[in-house]
Amino acid sequence: MSSSDAEFLHPQFWTAGRGPNRYQWTCSACKDNKWRDERSARRHEKQQSHKSNIEYLLTRSPSPQPEVAGPLLELLRDLSQPDSMAAHASEHLHPHALTDPAPFDEPPEPQTFELDWDAVDHDELMPPSIGEASVATLATGLADWLARGGEPNGSDESDAGIEQELAGEYEPNPLLQGSQRAPQRSVPAEDPDWFPWLDKETCILDILRHLPRSLFSDAQMQVILWGLSVLGVDNLPSTGVLKNLDETLQHKYGIESVRCQGPLGHVYYVNHLPSIIAQEISNPRIRPHITHYPEDAGQHLSQPWQASRWLNEIDPSLATPMIRVRHQDYYVFEPAKLTDGSIIIPERWYTKVSGVGSTRHEEFWARAWRAQPVASDDGYRGYLVDENMSFDIAAHELLLSFPNLVETYHVDNLPDPRQIIGVLHGAGVTPWNRTDPAVGNRWRSLARGHRVLSYMMWLYCDDTSGNVSKKWNKHNSFLFTSAESNIHFLATSNIAPPLEMLDGIVTQLEDAQTHGIWAWDVVAKEMVLIIPAVLAVLGDNPMQSELACHVGLQGKYFCRNCWVKGHEAPEKDSVPSANHAGDENSVNSESENSVQGEASGVKAKGRRKETMQELVDRARRFLGVRLSLLSHS
């Protein structure tokens, strides 16, 4: 091995090449039979597989086997050191200085002290001479020459290279390809820094294969792999490995497309909505920006969760049904006990911001109903929920949740919270049908101790008029977004109308609202149950009219919110009655007027004048709509 082996981290596991593999090394730890130059060998030492093999070999055999060299090479190495060379010279010049063992059968003679000046090695006391140092240098060069396999590497080659470079005939060094990845018969070790890919090289190449609108074929990927190999990149996977990895990743982490057939018979595909939502909750870049509770900000309005739609109008069963306070889960439509001893039933949860500056923090609040105990001669019979008036209560005033209240109600001499007689309205008492009073909120049993959160999203639909290959290729697409970061694609079709595609999306949405979506909360580091809900449907006027089954811009009353209308259509001439059927003059006059109207292209009659009664009715309708809008605002 050459002197540059000392620069390796573990030179004992590198074997120097000879002949055509001169100036190259192969790794005896990995046993891949690949010859590498010094740069590739150093890169190979940084690979995780090489480090694992080295660690295994070092723990199994702490001391590597000594190198076996020929006698000529050992002699030259000894001669390359001046001290050793002087020792050899002393051995040959003074053989009597070596004490031979005495024969066994002869008795030893008495020894006397005698100093032999000829046996003293005077070279050990003085540095080697110039001649001896020259001989040692020649011996070192000869030893290196034998270690390289006897190939010439003298000054002749250097002089020839300089002459070729000066003559303009210099040839660059041949391209050295990077080391190929050894075929893996088992699953290779994964690099945790590049999970779910195996390593950095596989991650980069897999991203290149899935660039939007720039898909590479297998032949193009082979050209890319060849170029990277020529540039010296090691551990490159093959196209087969990339395909297998793609199938594995799609099966584990991909989004499935569900085949749907609408009521009109059209076939279309919808991406799996629960999988997309689960990935959003587990995304560390998106999850911190997702809001699950509305906020009562008073007169301030800058975010959608501060508006009345989320705070007051949305169905409470689709909003977040629970909060966790002091290790207790409080659900809506379940009896809960306050610190003052009264029983309430929360309707919805929201947040309020209190404090200023560094003391600013969010606090949970509940909008709740009173639960009035109903007693009889035999004792308490249950509770009557008063929904005539709701009130707001802070979360820190909650004392016992429904399960704890069931265990302690008899101690406090209260009715059984599982007995809800009915609901008190202005018209009377009606049965309680929001939950099963004996079980409580159904999300409690589905969550099994985990948190339940709502996921509000904005659904969007619009038509795309054309593409590059065709002049006109109209198709409708559905998309949605939550935190205004990722716009997720759901479905598209150029044959199925929007309402038919919406049927497949609603099917997935209703199933998720019934059973929930399990997802990993990357912020809370726990599994949560998600309830998806559509906060708003976005779109332009024509698309909104189509989704609302409205006549659209072609109608007289083209707006869906107010009574604005377009111009009056020209009225057709009334059909003559039977009394005037024989009046030839009137028939002739109408025929002449119709012929003149068709020839001139102008209307036969102008806009009809509005009567006083019609004006009053129109003003009354307008004022009535305005008053109703003002009362709701």
XYZ file of C-alpha atoms in Angstrom:
633
model
C 0.000 0.000 0.000
C 1.212 3.508 -0.795
C 2.017 6.186 1.690
C -1.277 8.013 1.093
C -3.134 5.208 2.882
C -2.280 6.881 6.172
C -4.723 9.645 5.270
C -7.702 7.250 5.386
C -9.736 6.922 8.552
C -9.188 3.143 8.649
C -6.289 2.348 6.293
C -6.170 -1.281 7.410
C -9.380 -1.946 5.463
C -8.103 -0.546 2.153
C -6.154 -2.607 -0.395
C -3.975 -0.853 -2.951
C -4.317 -1.826 -6.584
C -1.615 -2.913 -8.965
C -1.211 -2.928 -12.697
C -4.235 -1.311 -14.354
C -5.644 -0.452 -10.888
C -2.642 1.531 -9.762
C -3.363 4.594 -7.625
C -6.684 3.013 -6.723
C -7.959 1.221 -3.662
C -10.704 -1.257 -2.873
C -12.594 -1.548 0.412
C -12.122 -4.907 2.103
C -14.811 -4.084 4.671
C -17.641 -3.625 2.136
C -16.336 -6.288 -0.302
C -17.952 -4.596 -3.278
C -14.944 -5.214 -5.594
C -14.959 -1.580 -6.694
C -11.716 0.259 -7.358
C -11.735 3.907 -6.303
C -9.333 6.776 -6.531
C -8.366 8.687 -3.410
C -11.250 11.169 -3.645
C -13.893 8.495 -4.204
C -12.436 6.414 -1.398
C -12.774 9.281 1.043
C -16.379 9.834 -0.020
C -17.004 6.139 0.416
C -15.757 6.347 4.008
C -18.527 8.870 4.784
C -21.355 6.537 3.720
C -23.513 5.008 6.418
C -23.170 1.461 5.066
C -19.353 1.690 5.153
C -19.402 3.024 8.706
C -21.678 0.166 9.784
C -19.364 -2.439 8.253
C -16.289 -0.842 9.853
C -17.980 -0.746 13.241
C -18.957 -4.389 12.912
C -15.450 -5.496 11.928
C -13.776 -3.458 14.658
C -16.039 -4.888 17.353
C -15.553 -8.430 16.043
C -11.802 -8.310 15.426
C -10.172 -5.469 17.369
C -6.674 -6.038 15.960
C -6.407 -6.481 12.178
C -4.133 -9.132 10.712
C -0.577 -7.917 10.001
C 0.377 -7.344 6.413
C 2.330 -10.162 4.808
C 5.177 -8.911 2.654
C 7.818 -10.672 0.610
C 11.391 -11.071 1.849
C 12.764 -8.585 -0.690
C 10.223 -5.955 0.336
C 10.987 -6.519 4.034
C 14.708 -6.204 3.361
C 14.269 -2.967 1.439
C 12.083 -1.520 4.182
C 14.736 -2.367 6.728
C 17.406 -0.809 4.555
C 15.338 2.355 4.197
C 16.005 3.092 7.897
C 19.614 4.116 8.686
C 19.631 2.580 12.159
C 18.556 -0.784 10.854
C 21.100 -0.626 8.010
C 23.893 0.091 10.516
C 22.779 -2.867 12.582
C 23.004 -5.155 9.545
C 26.473 -3.826 8.727
C 27.632 -4.429 12.291
C 26.281 -7.963 12.140
C 28.289 -8.833 9.035
C 31.494 -7.001 10.049
C 31.615 -8.349 13.640
C 30.107 -11.827 13.673
C 31.910 -12.666 16.898
C 29.841 -10.088 18.750
C 26.898 -12.507 18.616
C 27.020 -14.996 21.465
C 26.360 -18.525 20.278
C 24.860 -20.915 22.791
C 27.396 -23.265 24.346
C 27.105 -26.968 23.693
C 24.995 -28.841 26.202
C 27.517 -31.522 26.989
C 30.459 -29.158 27.642
C 30.629 -27.450 31.011
C 30.597 -23.681 30.888
C 33.927 -21.988 31.272
C 34.297 -19.300 33.872
C 33.662 -15.946 32.210
C 35.786 -12.927 32.793
C 34.925 -9.335 32.043
C 36.468 -8.269 28.726
C 35.614 -5.215 26.636
C 35.650 -5.805 22.880
C 36.093 -2.422 21.237
C 35.446 -3.906 17.810
C 31.922 -5.006 18.862
C 30.880 -1.496 19.875
C 28.443 0.051 17.313
C 29.837 3.527 16.872
C 27.137 4.333 14.280
C 24.479 4.487 17.000
C 26.311 7.396 18.576
C 26.548 9.440 15.351
C 24.018 10.306 12.582
C 24.308 8.441 9.254
C 26.633 9.835 6.669
C 25.550 11.344 3.360
C 26.234 8.130 1.514
C 24.250 6.020 3.932
C 21.311 8.445 3.733
C 21.396 8.249 -0.073
C 21.298 4.466 0.051
C 18.307 4.628 2.423
C 16.473 6.996 0.042
C 17.078 4.662 -2.898
C 15.832 1.726 -0.861
C 12.631 3.605 0.042
C 11.926 4.437 -3.605
C 12.560 0.850 -4.648
C 10.174 -0.404 -1.945
C 7.403 1.915 -3.177
C 8.036 0.795 -6.745
C 7.648 -2.855 -5.742
C 4.470 -2.015 -3.764
C 2.894 -0.490 -6.897
C 3.496 -3.661 -8.842
C 6.634 -2.677 -10.679
C 4.983 -0.056 -12.880
C 7.206 2.865 -13.900
C 6.479 6.225 -12.349
C 9.743 8.050 -12.827
C 10.691 11.382 -14.178
C 10.461 10.154 -17.778
C 6.677 10.107 -17.617
C 6.614 13.544 -16.021
C 8.924 14.908 -18.695
C 6.808 13.327 -21.427
C 3.654 14.827 -19.936
C 5.251 18.265 -19.809
C 6.403 17.965 -23.426
C 2.900 16.938 -24.566
C 1.342 19.816 -22.646
C 3.780 22.299 -24.169
C 3.190 20.864 -27.650
C -0.591 21.266 -27.259
C -1.202 17.499 -27.290
C -2.079 17.217 -23.623
C -4.885 14.738 -22.966
C -7.026 15.259 -19.867
C -7.439 12.555 -17.283
C -10.093 9.973 -18.124
C -13.543 10.374 -16.533
C -13.758 8.358 -13.347
C -17.303 7.214 -12.637
C -18.689 7.204 -9.128
C -19.131 3.962 -7.279
C -22.352 2.135 -8.005
C -24.735 1.046 -5.301
C -24.252 -2.589 -4.445
C -27.342 -4.752 -5.053
C -29.252 -5.114 -1.813
C -30.719 -8.521 -1.115
C -32.369 -7.216 2.020
C -33.885 -3.905 3.037
C -31.031 -1.367 3.315
C -30.534 0.769 6.373
C -32.439 4.054 6.221
C -30.930 7.432 6.949
C -33.243 9.122 9.501
C -32.287 12.558 8.190
C -33.888 11.732 4.805
C -36.917 9.702 5.893
C -39.086 8.411 4.200
C -36.404 8.083 1.495
C -33.407 5.823 2.021
C -30.744 8.492 1.629
C -29.991 11.873 0.105
C -29.313 10.596 -3.430
C -32.607 8.705 -3.605
C -34.557 11.709 -2.293
C -33.153 14.138 -4.873
C -33.679 11.769 -7.799
C -37.225 10.906 -6.711
C -38.079 14.623 -6.551
C -36.681 15.063 -10.067
C -38.940 12.268 -11.304
C -42.043 14.017 -9.933
C -41.521 17.628 -10.924
C -44.849 19.176 -12.045
C -45.179 19.375 -15.845
C -41.615 18.048 -16.276
C -41.905 14.290 -16.066
C -38.823 12.317 -17.111
C -38.937 9.054 -19.028
C -36.841 6.025 -18.079
C -34.350 6.788 -20.848
C -33.959 10.366 -19.640
C -33.460 9.207 -16.061
C -30.717 6.834 -17.219
C -28.960 9.740 -18.926
C -29.232 11.782 -15.709
C -27.837 8.896 -13.672
C -24.952 8.494 -16.123
C -24.132 12.207 -15.905
C -24.138 12.149 -12.108
C -21.929 9.057 -12.115
C -19.402 10.729 -14.416
C -19.341 13.742 -12.100
C -18.249 11.440 -9.293
C -21.506 11.019 -7.358
C -21.464 7.729 -5.464
C -24.237 5.442 -4.277
C -26.650 6.229 -7.133
C -29.809 4.079 -7.314
C -31.003 2.545 -10.548
C -34.273 3.302 -12.307
C -35.707 0.046 -10.994
C -34.957 1.062 -7.416
C -36.617 4.443 -8.004
C -39.748 2.788 -9.417
C -40.027 0.391 -6.488
C -39.521 3.245 -4.063
C -42.219 5.276 -5.807
C -44.713 2.433 -5.473
C -43.871 2.028 -1.794
C -44.208 5.729 -1.017
C -47.466 6.026 -2.953
C -48.894 3.050 -1.096
C -47.913 4.426 2.333
C -48.177 8.190 1.962
C -49.888 8.874 -1.365
C -53.398 10.225 -1.970
C -55.814 7.725 -3.483
C -58.208 8.710 -6.279
C -61.700 7.292 -5.713
C -63.781 6.324 -8.744
C -67.292 7.780 -8.672
C -70.298 7.467 -10.939
C -72.751 10.325 -10.623
C -76.548 10.213 -10.770
C -76.388 11.226 -14.445
C -74.134 8.274 -15.270
C -70.868 10.191 -15.736
C -67.684 8.635 -14.358
C -65.201 10.905 -12.579
C -62.511 10.588 -9.911
C -62.215 12.376 -6.570
C -59.082 12.501 -4.429
C -59.487 10.974 -0.987
C -60.440 13.921 1.219
C -59.670 12.315 4.641
C -56.096 11.493 3.572
C -55.442 15.086 2.508
C -56.778 16.455 5.803
C -54.721 13.953 7.822
C -51.552 15.086 6.043
C -52.392 18.737 6.756
C -52.651 18.045 10.493
C -49.311 16.194 10.476
C -47.528 18.881 8.428
C -45.263 20.930 10.751
C -45.407 23.931 8.401
C -49.218 24.038 8.154
C -50.462 22.697 11.482
C -49.553 25.746 13.650
C -51.671 27.992 11.390
C -54.875 25.910 11.534
C -57.556 27.264 13.891
C -60.186 25.002 15.451
C -62.216 27.383 17.637
C -64.034 30.618 16.730
C -63.061 33.814 18.482
C -65.262 36.494 19.970
C -63.239 39.600 19.055
C -66.028 42.115 19.626
C -66.043 44.830 16.972
C -62.681 43.727 15.591
C -62.866 41.558 12.469
C -59.759 40.524 10.543
C -59.901 36.723 10.422
C -62.629 34.302 9.301
C -62.820 32.650 12.729
C -63.815 36.038 14.184
C -66.911 36.362 11.989
C -70.470 35.539 12.961
C -70.687 32.624 10.535
C -68.304 30.470 12.556
C -69.245 31.868 15.955
C -73.037 31.836 15.749
C -74.422 30.305 12.557
C -72.571 27.053 11.974
C -74.142 23.841 13.258
C -72.732 23.136 16.759
C -72.425 19.449 15.870
C -69.884 20.362 13.143
C -67.860 22.760 15.308
C -65.226 21.564 17.775
C -67.338 19.649 20.331
C -64.951 19.582 23.317
C -62.325 21.390 25.348
C -59.831 19.977 27.836
C -59.669 21.781 31.194
C -57.709 20.417 34.158
C -57.434 16.945 32.603
C -61.202 16.747 32.023
C -62.910 16.655 28.634
C -66.081 18.757 28.436
C -68.362 18.094 25.452
C -71.288 20.058 24.092
C -74.827 18.792 24.759
C -73.658 17.085 27.972
C -74.512 18.191 31.528
C -71.601 19.807 33.371
C -71.310 21.191 36.887
C -70.023 24.686 37.671
C -68.099 25.834 40.705
C -71.280 27.408 42.141
C -73.053 24.027 42.042
C -75.405 24.739 39.123
C -75.776 22.421 36.128
C -75.412 23.682 32.559
C -75.347 22.173 29.080
C -72.766 23.813 26.756
C -73.946 24.574 23.233
C -70.663 25.685 21.586
C -67.091 26.634 22.534
C -65.166 29.738 21.535
C -62.166 31.777 22.648
C -61.584 35.285 23.958
C -58.333 37.184 24.116
C -57.600 38.826 27.436
C -54.633 40.829 28.633
C -52.328 43.221 26.838
C -48.770 42.779 25.646
C -46.859 39.983 27.362
C -49.934 39.017 29.426
C -52.071 38.511 26.320
C -53.535 35.000 26.189
C -56.562 33.101 24.903
C -59.201 31.740 27.218
C -61.962 29.250 26.460
C -65.577 30.265 26.890
C -68.854 28.394 26.523
C -72.295 29.415 25.353
C -74.602 27.276 27.454
C -78.165 26.609 28.609
C -79.470 26.165 32.116
C -80.497 22.680 33.217
C -83.336 22.962 35.741
C -83.949 20.033 38.111
C -87.459 18.569 37.975
C -88.776 17.143 41.254
C -91.882 15.167 42.139
C -93.315 13.522 45.222
C -90.992 10.564 44.671
C -87.895 12.773 44.375
C -85.936 14.148 41.462
C -86.928 12.893 38.035
C -84.311 14.603 35.865
C -83.472 17.878 34.141
C -85.356 20.241 31.897
C -83.137 22.207 29.478
C -84.130 25.859 29.113
C -83.196 26.921 25.570
C -85.139 30.173 25.720
C -82.102 32.056 26.915
C -78.414 31.192 26.571
C -75.556 32.742 28.514
C -71.753 32.769 28.345
C -69.544 31.179 30.954
C -65.739 31.069 31.274
C -64.039 27.694 31.135
C -62.278 28.170 34.479
C -65.707 28.050 36.189
C -66.262 24.454 35.068
C -65.898 21.920 37.875
C -67.067 18.452 36.792
C -67.486 16.899 33.373
C -70.259 14.471 32.476
C -68.494 11.201 33.508
C -67.424 12.637 36.874
C -70.866 14.124 37.413
C -72.453 10.702 36.887
C -70.264 9.268 39.648
C -70.892 12.039 42.195
C -74.450 13.340 41.633
C -75.983 11.270 44.457
C -73.455 12.678 46.934
C -74.536 16.240 46.098
C -78.238 15.286 46.174
C -78.732 16.153 42.501
C -80.810 14.471 39.796
C -79.207 11.869 37.591
C -77.528 13.775 34.697
C -78.435 10.897 32.383
C -82.117 11.754 32.781
C -83.037 14.686 30.506
C -86.799 15.014 30.358
C -87.067 17.540 27.553
C -86.355 20.996 26.197
C -88.242 24.088 27.278
C -89.187 26.326 24.338
C -91.557 29.220 24.000
C -94.193 26.875 22.600
C -93.826 24.312 25.367
C -91.724 21.269 26.183
C -90.295 19.065 23.445
C -88.238 15.864 23.735
C -84.451 16.049 23.936
C -83.056 14.639 20.680
C -79.556 16.114 20.379
C -77.827 13.167 22.087
C -78.594 9.978 23.917
C -78.831 11.232 27.533
C -77.648 7.912 28.931
C -74.472 7.904 26.813
C -73.729 11.577 26.258
C -72.073 13.043 23.196
C -71.244 10.313 20.685
C -67.835 11.881 19.941
C -66.719 10.979 23.464
C -67.045 7.270 22.758
C -65.509 7.624 19.279
C -62.511 9.603 20.558
C -61.631 7.109 23.332
C -59.880 9.754 25.402
C -58.309 11.672 22.507
C -59.102 15.234 21.539
C -61.742 15.982 18.894
C -61.171 19.036 16.669
C -63.041 20.601 13.775
C -61.395 21.382 10.433
C -62.965 24.292 8.583
C -62.195 24.609 4.881
C -63.100 26.766 1.918
C -64.444 24.816 -1.057
C -63.870 26.334 -4.477
C -65.205 25.451 -7.921
C -64.564 27.095 -11.262
C -64.358 26.239 -14.932
C -61.185 26.192 -17.028
C -61.797 27.302 -20.576
C -58.973 25.731 -22.550
C -55.519 24.216 -22.719
C -52.522 24.243 -25.036
C -53.479 21.436 -27.384
C -57.088 22.440 -28.070
C -58.833 25.701 -28.666
C -61.756 24.905 -26.355
C -61.763 22.239 -23.671
C -63.969 23.442 -20.857
C -63.854 21.415 -17.657
C -64.902 22.111 -14.067
C -62.563 21.616 -11.102
C -63.108 21.423 -7.335
C -60.404 22.545 -4.914
C -60.223 23.447 -1.228
C -57.908 25.214 1.199
C -57.756 25.605 4.965
C -54.882 27.800 6.170
C -54.499 29.680 2.876
C -51.256 27.810 2.243
C -51.911 24.653 0.238
C -54.651 24.597 -2.389
C -55.644 20.946 -2.649
C -57.145 19.479 -5.793
C -60.208 17.261 -5.405
C -61.836 16.528 -8.780
C -62.137 17.687 -12.375
C -64.192 16.627 -15.382
C -65.150 17.972 -18.772
C -68.293 15.849 -19.018
C -69.752 15.735 -15.493
C -71.453 18.973 -14.358
C -70.380 20.578 -11.062
C -73.398 19.380 -9.093
C -72.764 15.788 -10.131
C -69.111 16.004 -9.059
C -70.176 17.667 -5.830
C -72.224 14.574 -5.044
C -69.049 12.456 -4.760
C -67.332 15.077 -2.595
C -70.349 15.336 -0.289
C -70.359 11.541 0.122
C -66.802 11.607 1.475
C -67.565 14.663 3.595
C -70.630 13.117 5.220
C -68.762 9.895 5.976
C -65.957 11.874 7.636
C -68.474 13.918 9.641
C -70.043 10.689 10.873
C -66.936 8.702 11.822
C -64.219 11.369 11.990
C -60.677 11.353 10.585
C -57.805 10.062 12.694
C -54.634 12.130 12.253
C -51.318 12.692 13.988
C -51.151 16.163 15.529
C -47.536 17.198 15.001
C -47.866 20.096 17.473
C -49.557 18.227 20.339
C -47.607 15.005 19.591
C -50.710 12.839 19.838
C -53.488 11.318 17.758
C -56.585 13.474 17.300
C -60.003 12.961 15.733
C -60.919 15.516 13.048
C -64.425 16.646 11.998
C -64.289 18.333 8.557
C -66.781 21.042 7.652
C -67.199 23.510 4.786
C -67.177 27.061 6.093
C -67.842 28.712 2.720
C -68.180 27.813 -0.961
C -66.192 30.150 -3.197
C -66.807 30.873 -6.857
C -67.815 33.518 -9.350
C -71.424 34.509 -10.090
C -72.083 31.975 -12.880
C -70.680 29.085 -10.838
C -72.517 30.120 -7.679
C -75.763 30.340 -9.658
C -75.215 26.856 -11.044
C -74.498 25.392 -7.596
C -77.577 27.159 -6.164
C -79.801 26.057 -9.096
C -80.315 29.714 -9.938
C -81.194 31.015 -13.394
C -77.980 32.986 -13.484
C -77.099 36.120 -15.390
C -79.586 35.313 -18.152
C -82.588 35.798 -15.877
C -84.558 38.932 -15.186
C -83.719 38.799 -11.465
C -80.092 37.747 -11.919
C -78.895 38.403 -8.351
C -79.269 35.799 -5.611
C -79.228 38.296 -2.720
C -81.406 41.245 -3.707
C -84.280 42.123 -6.062
C -82.296 43.980 -8.678
C -83.543 43.170 -12.160
C -82.704 43.763 -15.769
C -84.647 45.477 -18.548
C -88.207 44.477 -19.277
C -88.582 42.062 -22.150
C -90.755 43.301 -25.060
C -94.343 42.181 -24.613
C -95.913 40.154 -27.359
C -99.167 41.262 -28.989
C -102.197 39.754 -27.403
C -104.088 37.098 -29.322
C -107.303 38.571 -30.813
C -110.529 37.392 -29.246
C -113.256 35.478 -31.021
C -115.419 38.625 -31.354
C -112.740 40.295 -33.416
C -111.729 37.226 -35.389
C -113.708 38.357 -38.411
C -112.448 41.908 -38.347
C -110.395 41.977 -41.518
C -109.197 45.521 -40.961
C -107.566 44.707 -37.649
C -105.956 41.563 -39.066
C -104.615 43.436 -42.047
C -103.294 46.260 -39.894
C -101.497 43.820 -37.552
C -100.000 41.962 -40.520
C -98.725 45.170 -41.996
C -97.233 46.248 -38.678
C -95.532 42.865 -38.209
C -94.085 42.935 -41.715
C -92.811 46.458 -41.208
C -91.365 45.514 -37.841
C -89.507 42.509 -39.262
C -88.238 44.515 -42.225
C -87.011 47.453 -40.163
C -85.636 45.317 -37.309
C -87.048 47.616 -34.604
C -89.398 46.717 -31.800
C -93.083 47.075 -32.488
C -93.689 48.533 -29.028
C -91.479 50.367 -26.574
C -91.230 49.855 -22.853
C -94.599 49.786 -21.160
C -95.256 52.587 -18.763
C -95.432 51.640 -15.098
C -98.698 52.350 -13.303
C -98.911 53.990 -9.913
C -99.924 50.760 -8.182
C -96.958 48.905 -9.662
C -94.632 51.669 -8.525
C -96.004 51.434 -4.983
C -95.642 47.641 -4.959
C -92.054 47.819 -6.193
C -91.122 50.402 -3.562
C -92.765 48.312 -0.865
C -90.821 45.226 -1.914
C -87.578 47.184 -1.958
C -88.139 48.709 1.489
C -89.212 45.380 2.922
C -86.018 43.705 1.759
C -83.909 46.540 3.119
C -85.613 46.392 6.483
C -85.151 42.631 6.686
C -81.457 42.949 5.843
C -80.988 45.648 8.459
C -82.728 43.554 11.090
C -80.429 40.582 10.424
C -77.224 42.621 10.409
